[in-house]
Coordinates of N, CA and C in Angstrom, one line a residue:
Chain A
X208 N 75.1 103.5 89.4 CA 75.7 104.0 90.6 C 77.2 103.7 90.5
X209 N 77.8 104.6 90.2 CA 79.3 104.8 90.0 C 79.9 104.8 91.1
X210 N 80.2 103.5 91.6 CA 81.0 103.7 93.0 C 82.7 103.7 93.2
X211 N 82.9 103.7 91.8 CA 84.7 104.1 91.8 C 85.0 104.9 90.6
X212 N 85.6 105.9 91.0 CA 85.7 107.3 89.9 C 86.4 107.9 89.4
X213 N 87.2 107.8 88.2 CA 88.3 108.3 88.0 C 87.9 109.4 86.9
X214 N 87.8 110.9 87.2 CA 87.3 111.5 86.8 C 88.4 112.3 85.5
X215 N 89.4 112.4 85.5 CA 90.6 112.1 84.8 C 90.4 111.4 83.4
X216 N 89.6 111.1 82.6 CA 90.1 110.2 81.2 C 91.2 110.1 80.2
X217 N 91.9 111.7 80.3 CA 93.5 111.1 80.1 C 94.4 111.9 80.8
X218 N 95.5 111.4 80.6 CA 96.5 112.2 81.1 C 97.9 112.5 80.1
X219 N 98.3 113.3 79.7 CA 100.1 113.5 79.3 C 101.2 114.2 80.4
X220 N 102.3 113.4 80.3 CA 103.2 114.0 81.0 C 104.7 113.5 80.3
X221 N 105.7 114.6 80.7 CA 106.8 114.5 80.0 C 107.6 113.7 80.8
X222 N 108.2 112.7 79.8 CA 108.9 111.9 80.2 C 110.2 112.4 81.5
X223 N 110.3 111.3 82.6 CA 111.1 112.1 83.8 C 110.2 112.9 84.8
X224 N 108.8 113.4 84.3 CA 108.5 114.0 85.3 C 107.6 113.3 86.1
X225 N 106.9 113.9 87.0 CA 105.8 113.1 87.8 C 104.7 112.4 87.1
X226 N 104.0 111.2 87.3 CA 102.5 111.2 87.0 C 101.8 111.1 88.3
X227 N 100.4 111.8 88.0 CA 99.6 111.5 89.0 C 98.4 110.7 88.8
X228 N 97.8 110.0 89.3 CA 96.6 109.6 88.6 C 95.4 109.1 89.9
X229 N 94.2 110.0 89.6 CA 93.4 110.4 91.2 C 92.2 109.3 91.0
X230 N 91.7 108.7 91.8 CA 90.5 107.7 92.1 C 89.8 108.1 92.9
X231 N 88.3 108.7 92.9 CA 87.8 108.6 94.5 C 86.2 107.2 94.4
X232 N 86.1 107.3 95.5 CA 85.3 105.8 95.4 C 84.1 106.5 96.9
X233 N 82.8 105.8 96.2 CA 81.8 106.4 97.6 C 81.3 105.8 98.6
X234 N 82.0 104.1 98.1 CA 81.4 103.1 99.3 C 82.3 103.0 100.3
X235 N 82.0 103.1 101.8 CA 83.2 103.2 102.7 C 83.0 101.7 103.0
X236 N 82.3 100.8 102.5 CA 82.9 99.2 102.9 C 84.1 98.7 102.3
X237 N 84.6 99.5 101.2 CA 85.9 99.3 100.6 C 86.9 99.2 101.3
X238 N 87.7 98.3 101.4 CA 89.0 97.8 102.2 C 90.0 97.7 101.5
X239 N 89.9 97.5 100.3 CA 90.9 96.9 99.5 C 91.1 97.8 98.4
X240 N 92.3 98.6 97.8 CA 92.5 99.4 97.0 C 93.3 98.9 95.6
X241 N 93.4 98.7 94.3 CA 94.3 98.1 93.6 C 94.5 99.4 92.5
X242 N 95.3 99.3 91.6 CA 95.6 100.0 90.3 C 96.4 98.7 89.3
X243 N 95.2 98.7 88.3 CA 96.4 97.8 87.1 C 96.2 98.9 86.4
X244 N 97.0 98.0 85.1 CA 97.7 99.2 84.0 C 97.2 97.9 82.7
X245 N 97.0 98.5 81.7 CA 96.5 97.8 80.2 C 96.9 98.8 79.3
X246 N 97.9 97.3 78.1 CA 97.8 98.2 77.0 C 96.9 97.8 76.1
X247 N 96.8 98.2 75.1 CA 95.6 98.0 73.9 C 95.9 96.1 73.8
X248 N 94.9 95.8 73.6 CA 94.4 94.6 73.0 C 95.1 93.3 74.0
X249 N 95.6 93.7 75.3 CA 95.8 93.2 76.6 C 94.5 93.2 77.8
X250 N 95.4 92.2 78.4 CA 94.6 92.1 79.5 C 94.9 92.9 80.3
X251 N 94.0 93.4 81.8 CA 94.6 94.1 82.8 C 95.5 93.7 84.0
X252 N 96.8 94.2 84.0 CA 98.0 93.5 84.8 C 97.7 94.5 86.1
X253 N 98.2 93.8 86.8 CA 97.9 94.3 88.2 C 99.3 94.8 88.8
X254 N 99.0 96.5 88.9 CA 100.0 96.7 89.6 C 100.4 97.2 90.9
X255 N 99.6 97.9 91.9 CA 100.4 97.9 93.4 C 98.5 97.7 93.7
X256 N 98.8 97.6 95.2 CA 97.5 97.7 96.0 C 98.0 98.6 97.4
X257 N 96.9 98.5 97.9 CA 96.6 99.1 99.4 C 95.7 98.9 100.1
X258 N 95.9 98.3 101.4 CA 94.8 98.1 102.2 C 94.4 99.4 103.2
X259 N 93.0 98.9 103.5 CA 92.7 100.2 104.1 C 93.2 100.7 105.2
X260 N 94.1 100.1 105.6 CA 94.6 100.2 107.1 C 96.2 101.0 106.9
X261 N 96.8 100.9 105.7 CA 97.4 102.0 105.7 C 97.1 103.3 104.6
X262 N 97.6 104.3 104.7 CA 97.9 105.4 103.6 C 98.9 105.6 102.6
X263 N 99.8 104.5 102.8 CA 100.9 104.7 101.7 C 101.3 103.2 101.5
X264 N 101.5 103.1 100.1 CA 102.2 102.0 99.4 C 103.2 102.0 98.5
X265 N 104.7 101.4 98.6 CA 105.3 102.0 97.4 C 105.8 100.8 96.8
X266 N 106.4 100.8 95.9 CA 107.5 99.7 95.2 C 107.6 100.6 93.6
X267 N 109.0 100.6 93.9 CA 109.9 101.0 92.9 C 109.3 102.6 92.7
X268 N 108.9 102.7 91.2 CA 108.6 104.2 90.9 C 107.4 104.3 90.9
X269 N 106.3 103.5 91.5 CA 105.4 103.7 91.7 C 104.5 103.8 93.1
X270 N 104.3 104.8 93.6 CA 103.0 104.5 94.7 C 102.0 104.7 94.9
X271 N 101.1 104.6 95.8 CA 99.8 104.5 96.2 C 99.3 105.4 97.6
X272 N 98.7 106.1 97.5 CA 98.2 106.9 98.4 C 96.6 106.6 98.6
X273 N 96.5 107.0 100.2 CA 95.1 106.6 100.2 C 95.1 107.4 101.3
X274 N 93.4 108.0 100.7 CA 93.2 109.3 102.3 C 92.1 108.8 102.2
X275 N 91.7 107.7 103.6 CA 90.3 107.6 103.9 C 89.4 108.6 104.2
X276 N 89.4 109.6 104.5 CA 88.5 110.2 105.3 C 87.5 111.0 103.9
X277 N 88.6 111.7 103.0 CA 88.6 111.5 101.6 C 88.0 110.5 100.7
X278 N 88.1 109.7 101.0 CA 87.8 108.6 100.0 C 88.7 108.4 99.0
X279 N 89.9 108.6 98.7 CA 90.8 109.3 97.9 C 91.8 108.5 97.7
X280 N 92.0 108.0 96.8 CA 93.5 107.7 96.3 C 94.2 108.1 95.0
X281 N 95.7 108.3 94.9 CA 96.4 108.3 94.0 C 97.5 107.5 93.6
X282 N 97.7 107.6 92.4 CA 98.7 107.0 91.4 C 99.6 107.5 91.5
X283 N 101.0 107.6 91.9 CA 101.8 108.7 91.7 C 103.2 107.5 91.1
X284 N 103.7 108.4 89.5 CA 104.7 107.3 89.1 C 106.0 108.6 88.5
X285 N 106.6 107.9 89.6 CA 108.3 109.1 89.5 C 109.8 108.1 89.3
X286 N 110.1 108.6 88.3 CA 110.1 109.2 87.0 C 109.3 108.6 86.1
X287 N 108.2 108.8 85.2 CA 108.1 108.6 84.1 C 108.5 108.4 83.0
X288 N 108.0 107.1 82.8 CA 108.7 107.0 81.3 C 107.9 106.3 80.3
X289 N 108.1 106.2 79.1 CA 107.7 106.1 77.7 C 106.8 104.7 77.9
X290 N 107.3 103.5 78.2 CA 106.7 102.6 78.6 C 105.4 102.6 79.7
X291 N 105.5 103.4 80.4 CA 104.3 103.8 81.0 C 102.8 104.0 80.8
X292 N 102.7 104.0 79.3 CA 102.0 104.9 78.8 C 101.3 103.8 78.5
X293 N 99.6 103.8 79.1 CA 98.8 103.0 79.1 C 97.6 103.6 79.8
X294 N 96.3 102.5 79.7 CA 95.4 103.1 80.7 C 95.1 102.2 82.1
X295 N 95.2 102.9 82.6 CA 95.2 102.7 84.3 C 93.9 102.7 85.2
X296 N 93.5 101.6 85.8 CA 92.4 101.5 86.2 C 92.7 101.5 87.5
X297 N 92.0 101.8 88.5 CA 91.4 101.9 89.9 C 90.4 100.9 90.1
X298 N 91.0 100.3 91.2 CA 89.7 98.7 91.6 C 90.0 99.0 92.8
X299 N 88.1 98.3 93.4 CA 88.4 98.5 94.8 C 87.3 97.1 95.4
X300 N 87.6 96.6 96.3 CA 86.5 95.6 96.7 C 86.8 95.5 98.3
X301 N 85.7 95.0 98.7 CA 85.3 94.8 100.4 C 86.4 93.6 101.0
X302 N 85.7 92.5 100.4 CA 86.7 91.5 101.2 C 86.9 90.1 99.9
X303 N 88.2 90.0 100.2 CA 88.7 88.8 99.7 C 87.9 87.7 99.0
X304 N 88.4 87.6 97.6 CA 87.5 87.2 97.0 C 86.1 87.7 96.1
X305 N 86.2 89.4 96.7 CA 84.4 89.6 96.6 C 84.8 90.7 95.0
X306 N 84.2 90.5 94.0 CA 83.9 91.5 93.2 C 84.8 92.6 93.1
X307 N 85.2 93.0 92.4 CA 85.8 94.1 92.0 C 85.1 95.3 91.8
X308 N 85.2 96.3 91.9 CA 84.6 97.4 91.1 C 85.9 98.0 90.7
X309 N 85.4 98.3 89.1 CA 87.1 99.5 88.4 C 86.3 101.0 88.3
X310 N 86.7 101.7 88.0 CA 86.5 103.0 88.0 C 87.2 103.1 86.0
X311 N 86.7 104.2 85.3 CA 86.6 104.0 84.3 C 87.9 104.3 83.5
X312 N 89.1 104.2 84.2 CA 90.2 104.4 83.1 C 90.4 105.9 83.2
X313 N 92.1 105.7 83.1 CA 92.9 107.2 82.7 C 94.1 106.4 82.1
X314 N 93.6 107.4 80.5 CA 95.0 107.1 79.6 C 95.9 107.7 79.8
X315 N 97.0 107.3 80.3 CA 98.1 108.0 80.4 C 99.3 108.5 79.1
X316 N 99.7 109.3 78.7 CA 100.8 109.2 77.6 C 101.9 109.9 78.3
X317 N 102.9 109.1 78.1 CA 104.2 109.8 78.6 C 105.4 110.1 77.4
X318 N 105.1 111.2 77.5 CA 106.3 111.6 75.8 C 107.1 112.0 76.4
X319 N 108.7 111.4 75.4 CA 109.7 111.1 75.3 C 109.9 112.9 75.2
Chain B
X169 N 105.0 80.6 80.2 CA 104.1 80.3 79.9 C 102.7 81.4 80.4
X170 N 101.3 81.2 79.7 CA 100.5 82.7 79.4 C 99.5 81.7 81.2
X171 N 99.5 82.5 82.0 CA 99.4 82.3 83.2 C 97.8 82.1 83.3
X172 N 96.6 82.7 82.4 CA 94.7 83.4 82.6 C 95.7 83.3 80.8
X173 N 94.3 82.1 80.2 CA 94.5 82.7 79.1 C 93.0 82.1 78.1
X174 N 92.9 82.7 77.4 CA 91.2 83.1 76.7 C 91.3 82.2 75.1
X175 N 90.1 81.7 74.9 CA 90.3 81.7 73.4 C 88.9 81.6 73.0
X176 N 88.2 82.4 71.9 CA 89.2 82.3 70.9 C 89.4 84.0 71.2
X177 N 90.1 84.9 71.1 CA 91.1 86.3 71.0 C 90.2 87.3 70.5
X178 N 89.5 87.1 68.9 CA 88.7 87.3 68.4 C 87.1 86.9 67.9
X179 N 86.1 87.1 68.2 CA 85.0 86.4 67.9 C 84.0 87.5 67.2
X180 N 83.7 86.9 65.8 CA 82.6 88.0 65.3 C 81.3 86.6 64.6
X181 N 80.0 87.2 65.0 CA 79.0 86.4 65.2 C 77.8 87.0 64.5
X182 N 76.7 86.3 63.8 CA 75.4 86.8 63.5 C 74.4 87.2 65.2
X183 N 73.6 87.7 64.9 CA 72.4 87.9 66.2 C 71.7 86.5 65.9
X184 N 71.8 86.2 67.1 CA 70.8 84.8 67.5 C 71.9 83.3 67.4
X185 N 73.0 83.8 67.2 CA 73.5 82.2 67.3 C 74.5 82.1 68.8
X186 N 74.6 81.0 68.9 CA 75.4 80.3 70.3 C 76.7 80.4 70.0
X187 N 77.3 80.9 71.4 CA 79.0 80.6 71.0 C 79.3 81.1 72.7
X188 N 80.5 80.2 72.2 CA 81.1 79.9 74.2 C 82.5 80.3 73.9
X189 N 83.0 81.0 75.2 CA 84.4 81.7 75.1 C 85.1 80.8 76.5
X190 N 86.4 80.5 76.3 CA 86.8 79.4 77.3 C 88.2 80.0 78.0
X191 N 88.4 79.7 79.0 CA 89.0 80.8 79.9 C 89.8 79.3 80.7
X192 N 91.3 79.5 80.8 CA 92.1 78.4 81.7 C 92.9 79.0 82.1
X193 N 93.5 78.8 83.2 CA 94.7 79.1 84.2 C 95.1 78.6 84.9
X194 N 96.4 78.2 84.6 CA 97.4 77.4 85.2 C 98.3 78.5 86.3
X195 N 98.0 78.9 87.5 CA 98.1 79.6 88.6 C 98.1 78.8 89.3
X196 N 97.1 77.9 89.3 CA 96.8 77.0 90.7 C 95.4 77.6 91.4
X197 N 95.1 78.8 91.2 CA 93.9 79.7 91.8 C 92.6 78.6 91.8
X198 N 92.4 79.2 92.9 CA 90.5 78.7 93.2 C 89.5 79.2 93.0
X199 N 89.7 80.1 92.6 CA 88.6 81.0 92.1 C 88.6 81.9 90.8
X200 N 87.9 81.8 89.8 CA 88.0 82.4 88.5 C 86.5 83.3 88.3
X201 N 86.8 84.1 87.3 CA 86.2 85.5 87.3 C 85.4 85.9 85.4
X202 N 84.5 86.1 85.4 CA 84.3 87.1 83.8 C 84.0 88.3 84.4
X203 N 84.6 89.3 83.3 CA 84.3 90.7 83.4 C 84.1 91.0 81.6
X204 N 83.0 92.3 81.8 CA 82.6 92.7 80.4 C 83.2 94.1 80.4
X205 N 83.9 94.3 79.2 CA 84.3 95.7 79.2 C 83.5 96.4 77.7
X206 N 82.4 97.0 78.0 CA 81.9 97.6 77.4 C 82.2 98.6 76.5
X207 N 81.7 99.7 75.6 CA 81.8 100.4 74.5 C 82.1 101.6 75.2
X208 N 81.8 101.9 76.5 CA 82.3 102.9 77.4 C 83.8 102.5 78.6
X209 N 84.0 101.4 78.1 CA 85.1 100.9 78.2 C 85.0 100.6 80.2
X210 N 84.2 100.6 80.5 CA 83.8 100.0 82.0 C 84.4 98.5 82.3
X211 N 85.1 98.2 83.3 CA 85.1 97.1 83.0 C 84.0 96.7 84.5
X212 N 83.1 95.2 84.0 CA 82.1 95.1 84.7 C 81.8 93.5 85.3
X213 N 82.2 93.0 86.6 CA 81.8 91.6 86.9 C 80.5 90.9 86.5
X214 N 80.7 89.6 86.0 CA 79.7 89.5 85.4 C 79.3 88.1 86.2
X215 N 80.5 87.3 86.5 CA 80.5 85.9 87.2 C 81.5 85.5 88.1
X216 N 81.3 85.1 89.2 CA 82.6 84.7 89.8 C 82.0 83.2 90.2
X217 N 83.3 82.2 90.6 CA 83.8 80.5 90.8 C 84.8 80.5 91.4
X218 N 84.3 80.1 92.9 CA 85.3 79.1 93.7 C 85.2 78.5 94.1
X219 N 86.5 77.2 93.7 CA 86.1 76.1 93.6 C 84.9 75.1 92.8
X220 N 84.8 75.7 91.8 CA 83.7 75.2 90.6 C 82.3 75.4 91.5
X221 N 82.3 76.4 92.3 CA 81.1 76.8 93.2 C 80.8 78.0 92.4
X222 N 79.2 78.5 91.9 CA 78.8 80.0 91.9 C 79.3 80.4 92.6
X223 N 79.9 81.9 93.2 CA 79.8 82.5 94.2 C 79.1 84.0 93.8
X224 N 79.5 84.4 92.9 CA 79.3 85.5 92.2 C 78.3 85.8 90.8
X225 N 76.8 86.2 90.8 CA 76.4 86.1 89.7 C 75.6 87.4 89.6
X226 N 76.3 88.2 88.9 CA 75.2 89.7 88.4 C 74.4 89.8 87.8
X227 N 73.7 90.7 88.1 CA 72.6 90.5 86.9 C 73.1 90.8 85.7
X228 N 73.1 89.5 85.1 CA 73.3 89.2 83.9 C 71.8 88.4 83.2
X229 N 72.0 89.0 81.9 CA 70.6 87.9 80.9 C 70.9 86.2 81.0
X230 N 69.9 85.7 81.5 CA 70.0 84.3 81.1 C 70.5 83.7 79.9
X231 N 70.8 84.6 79.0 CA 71.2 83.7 78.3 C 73.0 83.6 78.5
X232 N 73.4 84.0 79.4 CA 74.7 84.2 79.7 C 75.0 83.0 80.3
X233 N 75.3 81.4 80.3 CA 76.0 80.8 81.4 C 77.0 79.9 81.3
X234 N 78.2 80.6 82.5 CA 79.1 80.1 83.0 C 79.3 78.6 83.2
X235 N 80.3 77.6 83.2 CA 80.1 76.6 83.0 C 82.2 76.4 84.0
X236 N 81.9 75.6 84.8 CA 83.3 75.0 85.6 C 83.4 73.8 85.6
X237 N 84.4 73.2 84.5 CA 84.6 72.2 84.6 C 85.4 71.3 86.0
X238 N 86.9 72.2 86.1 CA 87.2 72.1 87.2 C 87.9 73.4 87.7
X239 N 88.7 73.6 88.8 CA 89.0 74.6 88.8 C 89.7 75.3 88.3
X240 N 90.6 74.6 87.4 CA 91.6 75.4 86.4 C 90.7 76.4 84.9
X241 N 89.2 75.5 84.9 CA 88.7 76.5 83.7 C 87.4 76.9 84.5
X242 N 87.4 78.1 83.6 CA 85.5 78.8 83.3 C 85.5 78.7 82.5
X243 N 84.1 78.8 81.6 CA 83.6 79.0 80.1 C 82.6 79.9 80.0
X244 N 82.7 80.5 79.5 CA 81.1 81.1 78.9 C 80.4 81.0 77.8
X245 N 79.1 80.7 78.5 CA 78.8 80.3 77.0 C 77.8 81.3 76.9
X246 N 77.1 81.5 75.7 CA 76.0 82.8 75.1 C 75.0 82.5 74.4
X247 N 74.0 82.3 74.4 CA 73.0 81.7 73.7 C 72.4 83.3 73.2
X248 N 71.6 82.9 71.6 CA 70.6 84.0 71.4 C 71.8 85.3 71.2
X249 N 72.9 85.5 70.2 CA 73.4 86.9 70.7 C 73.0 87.6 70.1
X250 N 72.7 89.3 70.8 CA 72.5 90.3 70.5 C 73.5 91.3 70.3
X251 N 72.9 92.2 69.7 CA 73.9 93.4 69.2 C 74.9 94.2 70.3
X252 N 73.9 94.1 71.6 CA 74.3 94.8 73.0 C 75.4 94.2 73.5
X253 N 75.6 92.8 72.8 CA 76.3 91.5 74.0 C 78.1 91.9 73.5
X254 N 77.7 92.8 72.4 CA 79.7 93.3 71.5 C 80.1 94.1 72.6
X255 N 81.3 93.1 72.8 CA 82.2 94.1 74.2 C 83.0 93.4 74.2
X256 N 84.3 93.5 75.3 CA 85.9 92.8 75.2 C 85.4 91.9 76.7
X257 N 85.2 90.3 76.9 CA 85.1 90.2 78.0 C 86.5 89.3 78.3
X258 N 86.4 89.7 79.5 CA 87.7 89.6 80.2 C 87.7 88.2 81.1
X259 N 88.7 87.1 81.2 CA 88.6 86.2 82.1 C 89.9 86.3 83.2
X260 N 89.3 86.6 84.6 CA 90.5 86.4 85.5 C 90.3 85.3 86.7
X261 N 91.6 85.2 87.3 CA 91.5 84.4 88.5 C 92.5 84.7 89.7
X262 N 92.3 84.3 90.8 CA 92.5 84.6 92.0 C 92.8 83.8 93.1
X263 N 94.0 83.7 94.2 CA 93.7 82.9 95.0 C 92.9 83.6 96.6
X264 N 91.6 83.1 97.2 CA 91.2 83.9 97.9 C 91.8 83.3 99.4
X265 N 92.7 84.1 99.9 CA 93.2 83.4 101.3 C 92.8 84.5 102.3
X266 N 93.0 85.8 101.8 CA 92.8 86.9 102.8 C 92.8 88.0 101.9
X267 N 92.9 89.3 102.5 CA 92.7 90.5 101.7 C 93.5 91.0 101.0
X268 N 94.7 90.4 100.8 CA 95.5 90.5 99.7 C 95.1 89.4 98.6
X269 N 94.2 88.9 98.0 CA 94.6 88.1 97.1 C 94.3 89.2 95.7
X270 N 95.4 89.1 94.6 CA 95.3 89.7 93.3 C 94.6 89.2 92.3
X271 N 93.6 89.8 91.4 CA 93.2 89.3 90.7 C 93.8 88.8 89.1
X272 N 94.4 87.9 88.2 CA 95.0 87.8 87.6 C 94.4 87.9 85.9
X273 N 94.5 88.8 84.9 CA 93.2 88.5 84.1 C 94.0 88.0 82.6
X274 N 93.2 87.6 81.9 CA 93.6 86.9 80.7 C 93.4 88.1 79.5
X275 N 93.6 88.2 78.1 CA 94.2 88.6 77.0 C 92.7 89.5 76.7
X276 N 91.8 88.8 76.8 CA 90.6 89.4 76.6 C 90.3 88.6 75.4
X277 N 88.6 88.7 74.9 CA 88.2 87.7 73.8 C 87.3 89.3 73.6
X278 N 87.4 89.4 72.4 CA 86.5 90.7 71.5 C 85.8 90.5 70.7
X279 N 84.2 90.4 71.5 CA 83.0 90.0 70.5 C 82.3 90.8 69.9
X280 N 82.2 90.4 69.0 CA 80.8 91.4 67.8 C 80.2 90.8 66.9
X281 N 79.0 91.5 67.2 CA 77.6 91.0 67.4 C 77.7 91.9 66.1
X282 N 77.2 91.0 64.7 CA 76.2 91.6 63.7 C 75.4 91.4 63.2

């Protein structure tokens, strides 16, 4: 039972332009939205979150969208760049402290 | 300094022998974490500790157990390995205060089982 879904397994985009990267998830006890990023033979770094209570998160070139009604969130990273280029997971969990669920990865490549 | 950090990095093993992967973080967190990232590249909870308390235990094979010395480490240890058990597992930690806490994870340790 695949309760977080990133149907996406890779992605390319040219450097400077938009990325998007889409998650949907089917448990509505989820509260808590994350995205880390991993490169090869790393661990997974944690990059923005969202709680359920809002629909948008941002910092710097990266944000976070969340359409509850949807189930729905995205990755959105403007401008793009070369360093970027990793795979990006989708986590989501109920409450503080509880379990994670990831959703299975989108490799991203951002050419130069 | 490496904040969630694993050793040993690499681990290659016969089927049937014991071997324990050791997980420390100097965060100050209360609660630490294993995740298995499988050949489908899933990444999957396998154990959670807070406060050197179980809190979290999946169905996992007994031969899988977690071990807290105090709260700065987890261990795992693996008795009996099998061919199935080759995967990247992951050690993270956390401080749990409210619904923002982040989860922090370590380098990964890469087992295989022959």
């Amino acid at each position: 039972d695949q309760q977080v879904k990133q149907n996406s397994p890779s992605l390319s985009v040219q450097e400077g332009r938009i990325s998007i990267l889409n998650c949907d998830y089917t448990n509505s006890m989820f509260d808590y939205f994350l995205w880390y990023k991993k490169y090869p033979a790393e661990g997974p770094t944690f990059l923005i979150s969202i709680s359920s209570i809002k629909d948008k998160n941002e910092d710097g070139r990266f944000t976070v969208f969340l359409n509850k009604s949807a189930k729905h969130l995205s990755l959105h990273i403007v401008p793009s760049q070369p360093g970027d280029s990793a795979v990006y997971f989708c986590a989501a969990r109920r409450t503080s402290g509880s379990r994670l669920t990831f959703g299975e990865g989108t490799q991203l490549t951002v050419n130069p | 300094d490496t904040a969630v950090s694993q050793t040993p990095k690499y681990l290659v093993t016969q089927m049937g022998n014991d071997k324990s992967i050791k997980c420390e973080q100097n965060l100050g967190h209360d609660t630490m974490y294993w995740y298995k990232q499988d050949s489908k590249k899933f990444l999957k909870i396998m154990f959670s500790y807070n406060n050197k308390e179980l809190i979290i235990n999946e169905t996992v094979p007994n031969r899988f157990s977690p071990k807290s010395p105090d709260k700065a480490h987890l261990n795992l240890h693996i008795n009996s390995l099998e061919l199935g058990d080759s995967a990247v597992y992951f050690c993270a930690s956390s401080q749990v205060r409210d619904i923002t806490d982040t989860q922090y994870f370590g380098p990964g340790t890469r087992l295989t089982v022959l």
